[in-house]
């Protein structure tokens, strides 16, 4: 009789436990999504304000409480951005500098990361630690020495100070690629070596085609940084026709007044390439970050 009772009550206890677990999980996920939604809302408010202001007149900008949907929409502000200043020239300059810088960073960093992940030579670990230590060095520390060096080389008011240092890679990107390459089995290298591939051949023909997530992740990090860089162009560039977008945006701010609608319209245009690249590469970006073990 006791055995029969246990057989009847055991499924009831199991079902109740599973139900409580599902309810607990549902409540937990609901709380997580509510927090994410709240965070997303607060993050999106500045972008909504920027877009709204870009479609206002200068007088509507200072109305309180603010008008989120102005009537009529001033789409002409986006046209005036290119009429008031040579904004297209700034855009092309930024594409040129960012494109070459990102290409140099990806090539040098991926090659260095591959050598650290695959080659074992005396002092490699020490050198890798030295490379990582450069990530802890504030850029302000090297600002004056670099300026003196580039002035001696007569590179001031050229794009060389913005591009040439990228050809040596960065500590973060080298770490990113090294971590990713360490997840690729070494048996692939050995098979390539048996087929006659050397170090460079293995890197170019075997490893790089498998490194899509890491390359896209590195591209997004490098592109965002170089596209938005303000301090270095401000230091090294003097001619207005050579300005990048970051410097061009500053010109919309006058000494006594600022044309906020034009500034916000220009900022929206300058932000679009970064948003588009992240939107199309976000799946590979997340995969590359997870595999490489990089935390933001």
PDB file of C-alpha atoms in Angstrom:
ATOM      1  CA  UNK A   1       0.000   0.000   0.000  1.00  0.00           C
ATOM      2  CA  UNK A   2       2.859   2.334   0.892  1.00  0.00           C
ATOM      3  CA  UNK A   3       4.490   1.500  -2.426  1.00  0.00           C
ATOM      4  CA  UNK A   4       1.307   2.383  -4.300  1.00  0.00           C
ATOM      5  CA  UNK A   5       1.133   5.761  -2.552  1.00  0.00           C
ATOM      6  CA  UNK A   6       4.692   6.602  -3.532  1.00  0.00           C
ATOM      7  CA  UNK A   7       4.011   5.691  -7.159  1.00  0.00           C
ATOM      8  CA  UNK A   8       1.016   8.032  -7.234  1.00  0.00           C
ATOM      9  CA  UNK A   9       2.550  11.043  -5.452  1.00  0.00           C
ATOM     10  CA  UNK A  10       5.965  11.035  -7.157  1.00  0.00           C
ATOM     11  CA  UNK A  11       4.731  12.228 -10.594  1.00  0.00           C
ATOM     12  CA  UNK A  12       2.697  14.976  -8.891  1.00  0.00           C
ATOM     13  CA  UNK A  13       5.780  16.270  -7.097  1.00  0.00           C
ATOM     14  CA  UNK A  14       7.835  16.104 -10.307  1.00  0.00           C
ATOM     15  CA  UNK A  15       5.215  17.992 -12.319  1.00  0.00           C
ATOM     16  CA  UNK A  16       4.935  20.666  -9.637  1.00  0.00           C
ATOM     17  CA  UNK A  17       8.697  21.104  -9.542  1.00  0.00           C
ATOM     18  CA  UNK A  18       8.870  21.470 -13.310  1.00  0.00           C
ATOM     19  CA  UNK A  19       6.012  23.985 -13.296  1.00  0.00           C
ATOM     20  CA  UNK A  20       7.703  26.100 -10.636  1.00  0.00           C
ATOM     21  CA  UNK A  21      10.938  25.967 -12.577  1.00  0.00           C
ATOM     22  CA  UNK A  22       9.225  27.141 -15.763  1.00  0.00           C
ATOM     23  CA  UNK A  23       7.454  29.960 -13.931  1.00  0.00           C
ATOM     24  CA  UNK A  24      10.735  31.027 -12.326  1.00  0.00           C
ATOM     25  CA  UNK A  25      12.490  30.973 -15.715  1.00  0.00           C
ATOM     26  CA  UNK A  26       9.659  32.944 -17.354  1.00  0.00           C
ATOM     27  CA  UNK A  27       9.780  35.597 -14.634  1.00  0.00           C
ATOM     28  CA  UNK A  28      13.549  35.789 -14.880  1.00  0.00           C
ATOM     29  CA  UNK A  29      13.498  36.243 -18.669  1.00  0.00           C
ATOM     30  CA  UNK A  30      10.692  38.805 -18.402  1.00  0.00           C
ATOM     31  CA  UNK A  31      12.799  40.828 -15.979  1.00  0.00           C
ATOM     32  CA  UNK A  32      15.826  40.548 -18.274  1.00  0.00           C
ATOM     33  CA  UNK A  33      13.876  41.732 -21.319  1.00  0.00           C
ATOM     34  CA  UNK A  34      12.334  44.600 -19.353  1.00  0.00           C
ATOM     35  CA  UNK A  35      15.793  45.740 -18.263  1.00  0.00           C
ATOM     36  CA  UNK A  36      17.097  45.461 -21.828  1.00  0.00           C
ATOM     37  CA  UNK A  37      14.102  47.386 -23.148  1.00  0.00           C
ATOM     38  CA  UNK A  38      14.621  50.128 -20.561  1.00  0.00           C
ATOM     39  CA  UNK A  39      18.319  50.319 -21.375  1.00  0.00           C
ATOM     40  CA  UNK A  40      17.591  50.410 -25.096  1.00  0.00           C
ATOM     41  CA  UNK A  41      15.080  53.207 -24.567  1.00  0.00           C
ATOM     42  CA  UNK A  42      17.514  55.403 -22.636  1.00  0.00           C
ATOM     43  CA  UNK A  43      20.257  54.760 -25.191  1.00  0.00           C
ATOM     44  CA  UNK A  44      17.986  55.586 -28.130  1.00  0.00           C
ATOM     45  CA  UNK A  45      16.691  58.885 -26.684  1.00  0.00           C
ATOM     46  CA  UNK A  46      19.826  60.896 -27.673  1.00  0.00           C
ATOM     47  CA  UNK A  47      19.655  59.468 -31.203  1.00  0.00           C
ATOM     48  CA  UNK A  48      15.960  60.329 -31.438  1.00  0.00           C
ATOM     49  CA  UNK A  49      16.691  63.854 -30.224  1.00  0.00           C
ATOM     50  CA  UNK A  50      19.488  64.225 -32.779  1.00  0.00           C
ATOM     51  CA  UNK A  51      17.255  63.064 -35.635  1.00  0.00           C
ATOM     52  CA  UNK A  52      14.393  65.271 -34.456  1.00  0.00           C
ATOM     53  CA  UNK A  53      16.611  68.345 -34.139  1.00  0.00           C
ATOM     54  CA  UNK A  54      18.045  67.780 -37.612  1.00  0.00           C
ATOM     55  CA  UNK A  55      14.526  68.269 -39.015  1.00  0.00           C
ATOM     56  CA  UNK A  56      13.739  71.485 -37.112  1.00  0.00           C
ATOM     57  CA  UNK A  57      14.257  75.157 -37.722  1.00  0.00           C
ATOM     58  CA  UNK A  58      16.712  76.975 -35.487  1.00  0.00           C
ATOM     59  CA  UNK A  59      13.830  78.598 -33.590  1.00  0.00           C
ATOM     60  CA  UNK A  60      12.115  75.269 -32.889  1.00  0.00           C
ATOM     61  CA  UNK A  61      15.299  73.928 -31.304  1.00  0.00           C
ATOM     62  CA  UNK A  62      14.913  76.063 -28.171  1.00  0.00           C
ATOM     63  CA  UNK A  63      11.198  75.481 -27.562  1.00  0.00           C
ATOM     64  CA  UNK A  64      10.412  73.834 -24.213  1.00  0.00           C
ATOM     65  CA  UNK A  65       8.963  71.276 -23.833  1.00  0.00           C
ATOM     66  CA  UNK A  66      10.769  70.037 -26.935  1.00  0.00           C
ATOM     67  CA  UNK A  67       8.943  69.201 -30.140  1.00  0.00           C
ATOM     68  CA  UNK A  68       9.824  65.623 -31.098  1.00  0.00           C
ATOM     69  CA  UNK A  69       8.047  65.630 -34.474  1.00  0.00           C
ATOM     70  CA  UNK A  70       8.415  69.098 -36.006  1.00  0.00           C
ATOM     71  CA  UNK A  71       5.906  70.358 -38.564  1.00  0.00           C
ATOM     72  CA  UNK A  72       6.891  70.790 -41.312  1.00  0.00           C
ATOM     73  CA  UNK A  73       9.924  68.511 -41.469  1.00  0.00           C
ATOM     74  CA  UNK A  74      12.974  70.511 -42.544  1.00  0.00           C
ATOM     75  CA  UNK A  75      14.613  68.014 -44.913  1.00  0.00           C
ATOM     76  CA  UNK A  76      16.363  70.983 -46.483  1.00  0.00           C
ATOM     77  CA  UNK A  77      18.802  70.942 -43.540  1.00  0.00           C
ATOM     78  CA  UNK A  78      20.480  67.876 -45.035  1.00  0.00           C
ATOM     79  CA  UNK A  79      20.962  69.758 -48.303  1.00  0.00           C
ATOM     80  CA  UNK A  80      22.328  72.845 -46.554  1.00  0.00           C
ATOM     81  CA  UNK A  81      24.978  70.729 -44.836  1.00  0.00           C
ATOM     82  CA  UNK A  82      26.687  70.248 -48.207  1.00  0.00           C
ATOM     83  CA  UNK A  83      26.147  73.885 -49.229  1.00  0.00           C
ATOM     84  CA  UNK A  84      27.476  75.636 -46.129  1.00  0.00           C
ATOM     85  CA  UNK A  85      30.700  73.608 -45.924  1.00  0.00           C
ATOM     86  CA  UNK A  86      32.586  71.230 -48.276  1.00  0.00           C
ATOM     87  CA  UNK A  87      31.071  68.330 -46.334  1.00  0.00           C
ATOM     88  CA  UNK A  88      31.446  65.871 -49.198  1.00  0.00           C
ATOM     89  CA  UNK A  89      35.190  66.579 -49.266  1.00  0.00           C
ATOM     90  CA  UNK A  90      35.374  65.852 -45.533  1.00  0.00           C
ATOM     91  CA  UNK A  91      33.428  62.636 -46.109  1.00  0.00           C
ATOM     92  CA  UNK A  92      35.806  61.490 -48.866  1.00  0.00           C
ATOM     93  CA  UNK A  93      38.837  62.365 -46.730  1.00  0.00           C
ATOM     94  CA  UNK A  94      37.463  60.285 -43.869  1.00  0.00           C
ATOM     95  CA  UNK A  95      36.778  57.317 -46.146  1.00  0.00           C
ATOM     96  CA  UNK A  96      40.346  57.546 -47.478  1.00  0.00           C
ATOM     97  CA  UNK A  97      42.021  57.763 -44.067  1.00  0.00           C
ATOM     98  CA  UNK A  98      39.773  55.177 -42.418  1.00  0.00           C
ATOM     99  CA  UNK A  99      40.019  52.729 -45.318  1.00  0.00           C
ATOM    100  CA  UNK A 100      43.823  52.701 -45.427  1.00  0.00           C
ATOM    101  CA  UNK A 101      44.149  52.678 -41.639  1.00  0.00           C
ATOM    102  CA  UNK A 102      41.728  49.783 -41.193  1.00  0.00           C
ATOM    103  CA  UNK A 103      43.387  47.778 -43.986  1.00  0.00           C
ATOM    104  CA  UNK A 104      46.810  48.287 -42.402  1.00  0.00           C
ATOM    105  CA  UNK A 105      45.572  47.389 -38.925  1.00  0.00           C
ATOM    106  CA  UNK A 106      43.867  44.189 -40.078  1.00  0.00           C
ATOM    107  CA  UNK A 107      46.818  42.995 -42.151  1.00  0.00           C
ATOM    108  CA  UNK A 108      49.538  43.687 -39.578  1.00  0.00           C
ATOM    109  CA  UNK A 109      47.505  42.565 -36.569  1.00  0.00           C
ATOM    110  CA  UNK A 110      46.278  39.334 -38.155  1.00  0.00           C
ATOM    111  CA  UNK A 111      49.797  38.407 -39.273  1.00  0.00           C
ATOM    112  CA  UNK A 112      51.264  39.186 -35.844  1.00  0.00           C
ATOM    113  CA  UNK A 113      48.414  37.359 -34.112  1.00  0.00           C
ATOM    114  CA  UNK A 114      48.979  34.307 -36.295  1.00  0.00           C
ATOM    115  CA  UNK A 115      52.688  34.252 -35.479  1.00  0.00           C
ATOM    116  CA  UNK A 116      51.995  34.520 -31.733  1.00  0.00           C
ATOM    117  CA  UNK A 117      49.389  31.750 -31.930  1.00  0.00           C
ATOM    118  CA  UNK A 118      51.391  29.333 -34.064  1.00  0.00           C
ATOM    119  CA  UNK A 119      55.112  30.015 -33.648  1.00  0.00           C
ATOM    120  CA  UNK A 120      56.957  29.177 -30.449  1.00  0.00           C
ATOM    121  CA  UNK A 121      60.300  30.927 -30.251  1.00  0.00           C
ATOM    122  CA  UNK A 122      62.416  32.192 -27.412  1.00  0.00           C
ATOM    123  CA  UNK A 123      60.937  35.355 -25.963  1.00  0.00           C
ATOM    124  CA  UNK A 124      57.599  35.121 -27.789  1.00  0.00           C
ATOM    125  CA  UNK A 125      55.611  35.131 -24.551  1.00  0.00           C
ATOM    126  CA  UNK A 126      57.537  38.122 -23.212  1.00  0.00           C
ATOM    127  CA  UNK A 127      57.016  40.020 -26.456  1.00  0.00           C
ATOM    128  CA  UNK A 128      53.306  39.221 -26.403  1.00  0.00           C
ATOM    129  CA  UNK A 129      53.066  40.606 -22.865  1.00  0.00           C
ATOM    130  CA  UNK A 130      54.853  43.749 -24.064  1.00  0.00           C
ATOM    131  CA  UNK A 131      52.330  44.077 -26.899  1.00  0.00           C
ATOM    132  CA  UNK A 132      49.463  43.702 -24.424  1.00  0.00           C
ATOM    133  CA  UNK A 133      51.017  46.316 -22.145  1.00  0.00           C
ATOM    134  CA  UNK A 134      50.665  48.905 -24.910  1.00  0.00           C
ATOM    135  CA  UNK A 135      46.895  48.665 -24.384  1.00  0.00           C
ATOM    136  CA  UNK A 136      47.373  50.156 -20.910  1.00  0.00           C
ATOM    137  CA  UNK A 137      49.383  53.110 -22.232  1.00  0.00           C
ATOM    138  CA  UNK A 138      47.176  56.222 -22.586  1.00  0.00           C
ATOM    139  CA  UNK A 139      47.471  57.855 -26.017  1.00  0.00           C
ATOM    140  CA  UNK A 140      48.074  61.217 -24.312  1.00  0.00           C
ATOM    141  CA  UNK A 141      51.436  59.902 -23.094  1.00  0.00           C
ATOM    142  CA  UNK A 142      52.747  59.410 -26.637  1.00  0.00           C
ATOM    143  CA  UNK A 143      51.056  62.467 -28.145  1.00  0.00           C
ATOM    144  CA  UNK A 144      53.964  64.921 -27.799  1.00  0.00           C
ATOM    145  CA  UNK A 145      56.758  62.452 -28.775  1.00  0.00           C
ATOM    146  CA  UNK A 146      54.805  61.442 -31.874  1.00  0.00           C
ATOM    147  CA  UNK A 147      54.195  65.060 -32.832  1.00  0.00           C
ATOM    148  CA  UNK A 148      57.909  65.867 -32.514  1.00  0.00           C
ATOM    149  CA  UNK A 149      58.816  62.805 -34.599  1.00  0.00           C
ATOM    150  CA  UNK A 150      56.292  63.575 -37.337  1.00  0.00           C
ATOM    151  CA  UNK A 151      57.387  67.206 -37.424  1.00  0.00           C
ATOM    152  CA  UNK A 152      60.998  66.103 -37.962  1.00  0.00           C
ATOM    153  CA  UNK A 153      59.796  63.833 -40.779  1.00  0.00           C
ATOM    154  CA  UNK A 154      57.815  66.789 -42.213  1.00  0.00           C
ATOM    155  CA  UNK A 155      54.562  64.835 -42.049  1.00  0.00           C
ATOM    156  CA  UNK A 156      52.520  67.601 -40.410  1.00  0.00           C
ATOM    157  CA  UNK A 157      49.429  68.593 -42.433  1.00  0.00           C
ATOM    158  CA  UNK A 158      49.501  65.267 -44.272  1.00  0.00           C
ATOM    159  CA  UNK A 159      47.605  62.026 -43.771  1.00  0.00           C
ATOM    160  CA  UNK A 160      50.771  60.035 -43.020  1.00  0.00           C
ATOM    161  CA  UNK A 161      50.589  60.445 -39.197  1.00  0.00           C
ATOM    162  CA  UNK A 162      47.050  59.067 -39.341  1.00  0.00           C
ATOM    163  CA  UNK A 163      47.806  56.094 -41.620  1.00  0.00           C
ATOM    164  CA  UNK A 164      51.414  54.934 -41.200  1.00  0.00           C
ATOM    165  CA  UNK A 165      51.172  53.950 -37.475  1.00  0.00           C
ATOM    166  CA  UNK A 166      48.249  51.698 -38.392  1.00  0.00           C
ATOM    167  CA  UNK A 167      50.547  49.630 -40.613  1.00  0.00           C
ATOM    168  CA  UNK A 168      52.124  48.195 -37.453  1.00  0.00           C
ATOM    169  CA  UNK A 169      48.838  46.989 -35.956  1.00  0.00           C
ATOM    170  CA  UNK A 170      47.483  47.635 -32.480  1.00  0.00           C
ATOM    171  CA  UNK A 171      47.798  45.707 -29.241  1.00  0.00           C
ATOM    172  CA  UNK A 172      44.079  45.052 -28.975  1.00  0.00           C
ATOM    173  CA  UNK A 173      43.758  43.779 -32.542  1.00  0.00           C
ATOM    174  CA  UNK A 174      46.807  41.522 -32.188  1.00  0.00           C
ATOM    175  CA  UNK A 175      45.311  40.073 -29.012  1.00  0.00           C
ATOM    176  CA  UNK A 176      41.958  39.595 -30.763  1.00  0.00           C
ATOM    177  CA  UNK A 177      43.444  37.664 -33.687  1.00  0.00           C
ATOM    178  CA  UNK A 178      45.816  35.675 -31.501  1.00  0.00           C
ATOM    179  CA  UNK A 179      42.924  34.472 -29.343  1.00  0.00           C
ATOM    180  CA  UNK A 180      40.867  33.531 -32.390  1.00  0.00           C
ATOM    181  CA  UNK A 181      43.701  31.714 -34.163  1.00  0.00           C
ATOM    182  CA  UNK A 182      44.358  29.713 -30.988  1.00  0.00           C
ATOM    183  CA  UNK A 183      40.910  28.129 -31.383  1.00  0.00           C
ATOM    184  CA  UNK A 184      41.759  26.753 -34.856  1.00  0.00           C
ATOM    185  CA  UNK A 185      43.142  23.180 -34.598  1.00  0.00           C
ATOM    186  CA  UNK A 186      46.838  22.841 -35.364  1.00  0.00           C
ATOM    187  CA  UNK A 187      46.077  19.728 -37.416  1.00  0.00           C
ATOM    188  CA  UNK A 188      44.941  22.075 -40.184  1.00  0.00           C
ATOM    189  CA  UNK A 189      48.402  23.673 -40.251  1.00  0.00           C
ATOM    190  CA  UNK A 190      50.074  20.270 -40.348  1.00  0.00           C
ATOM    191  CA  UNK A 191      47.872  19.130 -43.229  1.00  0.00           C
ATOM    192  CA  UNK A 192      48.690  22.322 -45.138  1.00  0.00           C
ATOM    193  CA  UNK A 193      52.393  21.807 -44.472  1.00  0.00           C
ATOM    194  CA  UNK A 194      52.196  18.276 -45.849  1.00  0.00           C
ATOM    195  CA  UNK A 195      50.672  19.728 -49.012  1.00  0.00           C
ATOM    196  CA  UNK A 196      53.630  22.055 -49.418  1.00  0.00           C
ATOM    197  CA  UNK A 197      52.298  25.260 -47.835  1.00  0.00           C
ATOM    198  CA  UNK A 198      54.762  27.348 -45.906  1.00  0.00           C
ATOM    199  CA  UNK A 199      54.009  29.789 -43.104  1.00  0.00           C
ATOM    200  CA  UNK A 200      52.734  32.530 -45.405  1.00  0.00           C
ATOM    201  CA  UNK A 201      50.803  30.078 -47.577  1.00  0.00           C
ATOM    202  CA  UNK A 202      49.086  28.546 -44.558  1.00  0.00           C
ATOM    203  CA  UNK A 203      48.221  31.989 -43.269  1.00  0.00           C
ATOM    204  CA  UNK A 204      46.871  33.312 -46.573  1.00  0.00           C
ATOM    205  CA  UNK A 205      45.205  30.210 -48.053  1.00  0.00           C
ATOM    206  CA  UNK A 206      44.031  28.262 -45.012  1.00  0.00           C
ATOM    207  CA  UNK A 207      43.745  30.399 -41.883  1.00  0.00           C
ATOM    208  CA  UNK A 208      42.405  33.686 -43.270  1.00  0.00           C
ATOM    209  CA  UNK A 209      39.440  32.075 -45.092  1.00  0.00           C
ATOM    210  CA  UNK A 210      38.453  30.502 -41.749  1.00  0.00           C
ATOM    211  CA  UNK A 211      38.774  33.786 -39.869  1.00  0.00           C
ATOM    212  CA  UNK A 212      35.734  35.662 -41.151  1.00  0.00           C
ATOM    213  CA  UNK A 213      34.253  36.407 -37.689  1.00  0.00           C
ATOM    214  CA  UNK A 214      37.581  37.666 -36.318  1.00  0.00           C
ATOM    215  CA  UNK A 215      38.255  39.820 -39.385  1.00  0.00           C
ATOM    216  CA  UNK A 216      34.795  41.395 -39.284  1.00  0.00           C
ATOM    217  CA  UNK A 217      35.084  41.962 -35.533  1.00  0.00           C
ATOM    218  CA  UNK A 218      38.475  43.609 -35.967  1.00  0.00           C
ATOM    219  CA  UNK A 219      37.132  45.653 -38.879  1.00  0.00           C
ATOM    220  CA  UNK A 220      34.215  46.989 -36.839  1.00  0.00           C
ATOM    221  CA  UNK A 221      36.418  47.977 -33.907  1.00  0.00           C
ATOM    222  CA  UNK A 222      39.054  49.621 -36.121  1.00  0.00           C
ATOM    223  CA  UNK A 223      36.552  51.314 -38.440  1.00  0.00           C
ATOM    224  CA  UNK A 224      34.541  52.830 -35.606  1.00  0.00           C
ATOM    225  CA  UNK A 225      37.677  54.189 -33.939  1.00  0.00           C
ATOM    226  CA  UNK A 226      39.237  55.678 -37.078  1.00  0.00           C
ATOM    227  CA  UNK A 227      35.966  57.042 -38.431  1.00  0.00           C
ATOM    228  CA  UNK A 228      35.213  58.946 -35.210  1.00  0.00           C
ATOM    229  CA  UNK A 229      38.794  59.964 -34.385  1.00  0.00           C
ATOM    230  CA  UNK A 230      39.009  63.663 -33.563  1.00  0.00           C
ATOM    231  CA  UNK A 231      42.156  64.374 -31.549  1.00  0.00           C
ATOM    232  CA  UNK A 232      44.831  63.161 -33.984  1.00  0.00           C
ATOM    233  CA  UNK A 233      43.364  64.890 -37.073  1.00  0.00           C
ATOM    234  CA  UNK A 234      43.053  68.039 -34.956  1.00  0.00           C
ATOM    235  CA  UNK A 235      46.762  67.872 -34.086  1.00  0.00           C
ATOM    236  CA  UNK A 236      48.207  66.945 -37.474  1.00  0.00           C
ATOM    237  CA  UNK A 237      45.881  68.562 -40.038  1.00  0.00           C
ATOM    238  CA  UNK A 238      45.846  72.315 -40.648  1.00  0.00           C
ATOM    239  CA  UNK A 239      44.402  72.758 -44.145  1.00  0.00           C
ATOM    240  CA  UNK A 240      40.600  72.856 -44.248  1.00  0.00           C
ATOM    241  CA  UNK A 241      40.434  70.874 -47.486  1.00  0.00           C
ATOM    242  CA  UNK A 242      42.155  67.962 -45.698  1.00  0.00           C
ATOM    243  CA  UNK A 243      39.808  67.879 -42.708  1.00  0.00           C
ATOM    244  CA  UNK A 244      37.961  64.706 -41.743  1.00  0.00           C
ATOM    245  CA  UNK A 245      34.309  64.541 -40.700  1.00  0.00           C
ATOM    246  CA  UNK A 246      35.114  64.895 -37.009  1.00  0.00           C
ATOM    247  CA  UNK A 247      36.875  68.196 -37.669  1.00  0.00           C
ATOM    248  CA  UNK A 248      34.205  69.280 -40.139  1.00  0.00           C
ATOM    249  CA  UNK A 249      31.472  68.889 -37.524  1.00  0.00           C
ATOM    250  CA  UNK A 250      33.305  71.317 -35.275  1.00  0.00           C
ATOM    251  CA  UNK A 251      33.001  74.042 -37.926  1.00  0.00           C
ATOM    252  CA  UNK A 252      29.219  74.133 -37.460  1.00  0.00           C
ATOM    253  CA  UNK A 253      29.843  75.543 -33.978  1.00  0.00           C
ATOM    254  CA  UNK A 254      30.462  79.284 -34.012  1.00  0.00           C
ATOM    255  CA  UNK A 255      32.086  81.421 -31.346  1.00  0.00           C
ATOM    256  CA  UNK A 256      28.800  82.827 -30.067  1.00  0.00           C
ATOM    257  CA  UNK A 257      26.121  80.627 -31.595  1.00  0.00           C
ATOM    258  CA  UNK A 258      25.629  77.145 -33.025  1.00  0.00           C
ATOM    259  CA  UNK A 259      23.317  76.120 -35.836  1.00  0.00           C
ATOM    260  CA  UNK A 260      21.990  73.032 -34.052  1.00  0.00           C
ATOM    261  CA  UNK A 261      19.742  71.727 -36.871  1.00  0.00           C
ATOM    262  CA  UNK A 262      22.635  71.725 -39.361  1.00  0.00           C
ATOM    263  CA  UNK A 263      25.014  70.251 -36.784  1.00  0.00           C
ATOM    264  CA  UNK A 264      22.588  67.432 -35.974  1.00  0.00           C
ATOM    265  CA  UNK A 265      21.933  66.777 -39.671  1.00  0.00           C
ATOM    266  CA  UNK A 266      25.683  66.572 -40.300  1.00  0.00           C
ATOM    267  CA  UNK A 267      26.115  64.306 -37.268  1.00  0.00           C
ATOM    268  CA  UNK A 268      23.377  61.993 -38.556  1.00  0.00           C
ATOM    269  CA  UNK A 269      25.099  61.723 -41.940  1.00  0.00           C
ATOM    270  CA  UNK A 270      28.471  61.086 -40.281  1.00  0.00           C
ATOM    271  CA  UNK A 271      26.986  58.378 -38.066  1.00  0.00           C
ATOM    272  CA  UNK A 272      25.286  56.383 -40.834  1.00  0.00           C
ATOM    273  CA  UNK A 273      28.370  54.446 -42.113  1.00  0.00           C
ATOM    274  CA  UNK A 274      29.165  53.184 -38.602  1.00  0.00           C
ATOM    275  CA  UNK A 275      25.568  52.098 -38.016  1.00  0.00           C
ATOM    276  CA  UNK A 276      25.349  50.344 -41.383  1.00  0.00           C
ATOM    277  CA  UNK A 277      28.625  48.455 -40.962  1.00  0.00           C
ATOM    278  CA  UNK A 278      27.618  47.256 -37.509  1.00  0.00           C
ATOM    279  CA  UNK A 279      24.111  46.327 -38.674  1.00  0.00           C
ATOM    280  CA  UNK A 280      25.374  44.110 -41.492  1.00  0.00           C
ATOM    281  CA  UNK A 281      28.263  42.658 -39.472  1.00  0.00           C
ATOM    282  CA  UNK A 282      26.645  42.227 -36.063  1.00  0.00           C
ATOM    283  CA  UNK A 283      26.124  38.458 -36.408  1.00  0.00           C
ATOM    284  CA  UNK A 284      29.800  37.858 -37.186  1.00  0.00           C
ATOM    285  CA  UNK A 285      30.809  40.497 -34.641  1.00  0.00           C
ATOM    286  CA  UNK A 286      29.092  38.658 -31.792  1.00  0.00           C
ATOM    287  CA  UNK A 287      30.493  35.325 -32.976  1.00  0.00           C
ATOM    288  CA  UNK A 288      34.020  36.731 -33.180  1.00  0.00           C
ATOM    289  CA  UNK A 289      33.829  38.287 -29.724  1.00  0.00           C
ATOM    290  CA  UNK A 290      32.519  35.062 -28.167  1.00  0.00           C
ATOM    291  CA  UNK A 291      35.148  32.855 -29.810  1.00  0.00           C
ATOM    292  CA  UNK A 292      38.019  35.246 -29.068  1.00  0.00           C
ATOM    293  CA  UNK A 293      36.977  35.733 -25.462  1.00  0.00           C
ATOM    294  CA  UNK A 294      36.973  39.533 -25.721  1.00  0.00           C
ATOM    295  CA  UNK A 295      34.822  41.406 -23.223  1.00  0.00           C
ATOM    296  CA  UNK A 296      33.690  44.991 -23.726  1.00  0.00           C
TER     297      UNK A 296
END
